[in-house]
mmCIF file of C-alpha atoms in Angstrom:
data_model
loop_
_atom_site.group_PDB
_atom_site.id
_atom_site.type_symbol
_atom_site.label_atom_id
_atom_site.label_comp_id
_atom_site.label_asym_id
_atom_site.label_seq_id
_atom_site.Cartn_x
_atom_site.Cartn_y
_atom_site.Cartn_z
ATOM 1 C CA UNK K 1 7.472 6.173 -14.617
ATOM 2 C CA UNK K 2 6.101 5.988 -11.070
ATOM 3 C CA UNK K 3 5.529 9.081 -9.002
ATOM 4 C CA UNK K 4 6.839 7.514 -5.829
ATOM 5 C CA UNK K 5 3.456 7.922 -4.172
ATOM 6 C CA UNK K 6 1.249 5.193 -2.866
ATOM 7 C CA UNK K 7 -2.140 4.707 -4.517
ATOM 8 C CA UNK K 8 -3.738 6.043 -1.316
ATOM 9 C CA UNK K 9 -1.550 9.158 -1.533
ATOM 10 C CA UNK K 10 -2.490 9.693 -5.158
ATOM 11 C CA UNK K 11 -6.195 9.282 -4.346
ATOM 12 C CA UNK K 12 -5.885 11.738 -1.465
ATOM 13 C CA UNK K 13 -4.122 14.237 -3.704
ATOM 14 C CA UNK K 14 -6.806 13.810 -6.351
ATOM 15 C CA UNK K 15 -9.534 14.400 -3.795
ATOM 16 C CA UNK K 16 -7.771 17.542 -2.544
ATOM 17 C CA UNK K 17 -7.507 18.832 -6.119
ATOM 18 C CA UNK K 18 -11.210 18.214 -6.726
ATOM 19 C CA UNK K 19 -12.085 19.915 -3.443
ATOM 20 C CA UNK K 20 -9.890 22.861 -4.385
ATOM 21 C CA UNK K 21 -11.504 23.114 -7.797
ATOM 22 C CA UNK K 22 -15.000 22.988 -6.305
ATOM 23 C CA UNK K 23 -14.068 25.586 -3.683
ATOM 24 C CA UNK K 24 -12.719 27.900 -6.362
ATOM 25 C CA UNK K 25 -15.813 27.449 -8.540
ATOM 26 C CA UNK K 26 -17.931 28.377 -5.525
ATOM 27 C CA UNK K 27 -15.810 31.483 -4.986
ATOM 28 C CA UNK K 28 -16.297 32.495 -8.624
ATOM 29 C CA UNK K 29 -20.024 31.883 -8.411
ATOM 30 C CA UNK K 30 -20.296 33.922 -5.203
ATOM 31 C CA UNK K 31 -18.245 36.753 -6.721
ATOM 32 C CA UNK K 32 -20.526 36.817 -9.770
ATOM 33 C CA UNK K 33 -23.664 36.864 -7.607
ATOM 34 C CA UNK K 34 -22.289 39.676 -5.421
ATOM 35 C CA UNK K 35 -21.289 41.656 -8.507
ATOM 36 C CA UNK K 36 -24.742 41.253 -10.045
ATOM 37 C CA UNK K 37 -26.320 42.375 -6.785
ATOM 38 C CA UNK K 38 -24.047 45.443 -6.617
ATOM 39 C CA UNK K 39 -24.779 46.433 -10.234
ATOM 40 C CA UNK K 40 -28.540 45.804 -10.063
ATOM 41 C CA UNK K 41 -29.436 49.393 -9.014
ATOM 42 C CA UNK K 42 -27.606 50.813 -12.052
ATOM 43 C CA UNK K 43 -30.649 50.518 -14.305
ATOM 44 C CA UNK K 44 -29.335 53.110 -16.752
ATOM 45 C CA UNK K 45 -26.634 50.716 -18.034
ATOM 46 C CA UNK K 46 -27.204 48.945 -21.330
ATOM 47 C CA UNK K 47 -27.091 45.136 -21.347
ATOM 48 C CA UNK K 48 -23.510 45.078 -22.669
ATOM 49 C CA UNK K 49 -22.383 47.761 -20.220
ATOM 50 C CA UNK K 50 -24.044 45.948 -17.345
ATOM 51 C CA UNK K 51 -22.342 42.675 -18.287
ATOM 52 C CA UNK K 52 -18.970 44.441 -18.563
ATOM 53 C CA UNK K 53 -19.343 46.065 -15.131
ATOM 54 C CA UNK K 54 -20.519 42.787 -13.567
ATOM 55 C CA UNK K 55 -17.536 40.972 -15.085
ATOM 56 C CA UNK K 56 -15.069 43.599 -13.843
ATOM 57 C CA UNK K 57 -16.525 43.637 -10.325
ATOM 58 C CA UNK K 58 -16.640 39.814 -10.214
ATOM 59 C CA UNK K 59 -13.008 39.665 -11.391
ATOM 60 C CA UNK K 60 -11.960 42.109 -8.666
ATOM 61 C CA UNK K 61 -13.809 40.108 -6.022
ATOM 62 C CA UNK K 62 -12.293 36.859 -7.325
ATOM 63 C CA UNK K 63 -8.806 38.395 -7.167
ATOM 64 C CA UNK K 64 -9.412 39.254 -3.513
ATOM 65 C CA UNK K 65 -10.636 35.724 -2.833
ATOM 66 C CA UNK K 66 -7.616 34.256 -4.620
ATOM 67 C CA UNK K 67 -5.234 36.305 -2.488
ATOM 68 C CA UNK K 68 -7.042 35.321 0.721
ATOM 69 C CA UNK K 69 -7.037 31.624 -0.238
ATOM 70 C CA UNK K 70 -3.315 31.738 -1.044
ATOM 71 C CA UNK K 71 -2.546 33.355 2.294
ATOM 72 C CA UNK K 72 -4.675 30.765 4.082
ATOM 73 C CA UNK K 73 -2.958 27.899 2.257
ATOM 74 C CA UNK K 74 0.496 29.301 3.030
ATOM 75 C CA UNK K 75 -0.427 29.686 6.687
ATOM 76 C CA UNK K 76 -1.741 26.120 6.782
ATOM 77 C CA UNK K 77 1.569 24.819 5.402
ATOM 78 C CA UNK K 78 3.470 26.911 7.928
ATOM 79 C CA UNK K 79 1.329 25.676 10.824
ATOM 80 C CA UNK K 80 1.670 22.083 9.674
ATOM 81 C CA UNK K 81 5.478 22.356 9.704
ATOM 82 C CA UNK K 82 5.403 24.042 13.097
ATOM 83 C CA UNK K 83 3.178 21.362 14.636
ATOM 84 C CA UNK K 84 5.176 18.540 13.036
ATOM 85 C CA UNK K 85 8.358 20.019 14.542
ATOM 86 C CA UNK K 86 6.706 20.339 17.963
ATOM 87 C CA UNK K 87 5.388 16.780 17.727
ATOM 88 C CA UNK K 88 8.868 15.479 16.923
ATOM 89 C CA UNK K 89 10.314 17.261 19.970
ATOM 90 C CA UNK K 90 7.571 15.914 22.223
ATOM 91 C CA UNK K 91 8.015 12.430 20.812
ATOM 92 C CA UNK K 92 11.756 12.517 21.560
ATOM 93 C CA UNK K 93 11.052 13.705 25.102
ATOM 94 C CA UNK K 94 8.515 10.953 25.741
ATOM 95 C CA UNK K 95 10.867 8.285 24.407
ATOM 96 C CA UNK K 96 13.697 9.729 26.501
ATOM 97 C CA UNK K 97 11.590 9.732 29.666
ATOM 98 C CA UNK K 98 10.404 6.194 28.915
ATOM 99 C CA UNK K 99 14.017 4.991 28.678
ATOM 100 C CA UNK K 100 14.842 6.830 31.906
ATOM 101 C CA UNK K 101 11.885 5.156 33.585
ATOM 102 C CA UNK K 102 13.009 1.754 32.354
ATOM 103 C CA UNK K 103 16.544 2.444 33.571
ATOM 104 C CA UNK K 104 15.256 3.390 37.034
ATOM 105 C CA UNK K 105 13.075 0.274 37.184
ATOM 106 C CA UNK K 106 16.026 -1.856 36.125
ATOM 107 C CA UNK K 107 18.262 -0.218 38.712
ATOM 108 C CA UNK K 108 15.720 -0.744 41.502
ATOM 109 C CA UNK K 109 15.209 -4.376 40.460
ATOM 110 C CA UNK K 110 18.959 -4.856 40.530
ATOM 111 C CA UNK K 111 19.159 -3.417 44.050
ATOM 112 C CA UNK K 112 16.319 -5.654 45.194
ATOM 113 C CA UNK K 113 17.957 -8.742 43.694
ATOM 114 C CA UNK K 114 21.181 -7.975 45.554
ATOM 115 C CA UNK K 115 19.457 -8.151 48.912
#
């Protein structure tokens, strides 16, 4: 029944989920505040009409935030893959050059021992 993740990995995932939830709640709160500010001058609206307009504007703002957050998350995943691939290439190069360096040192030592 295990997830195959270490306890540290599960804790990290849980923290990321909480952070995501808190970020989204902040986005919703900000959208509501901006909607209320935008509707404030419309003093001819009844209370129910005002609440309906605020809700609709807040929903529209939240939809925009959701789209932007999704794009940002997708870009982060893409960048992570790109940098992991670059790191792997660099790591192989460094290891290759290290082995070449060791081979040269061994060759020079061999020449010196032959003298």
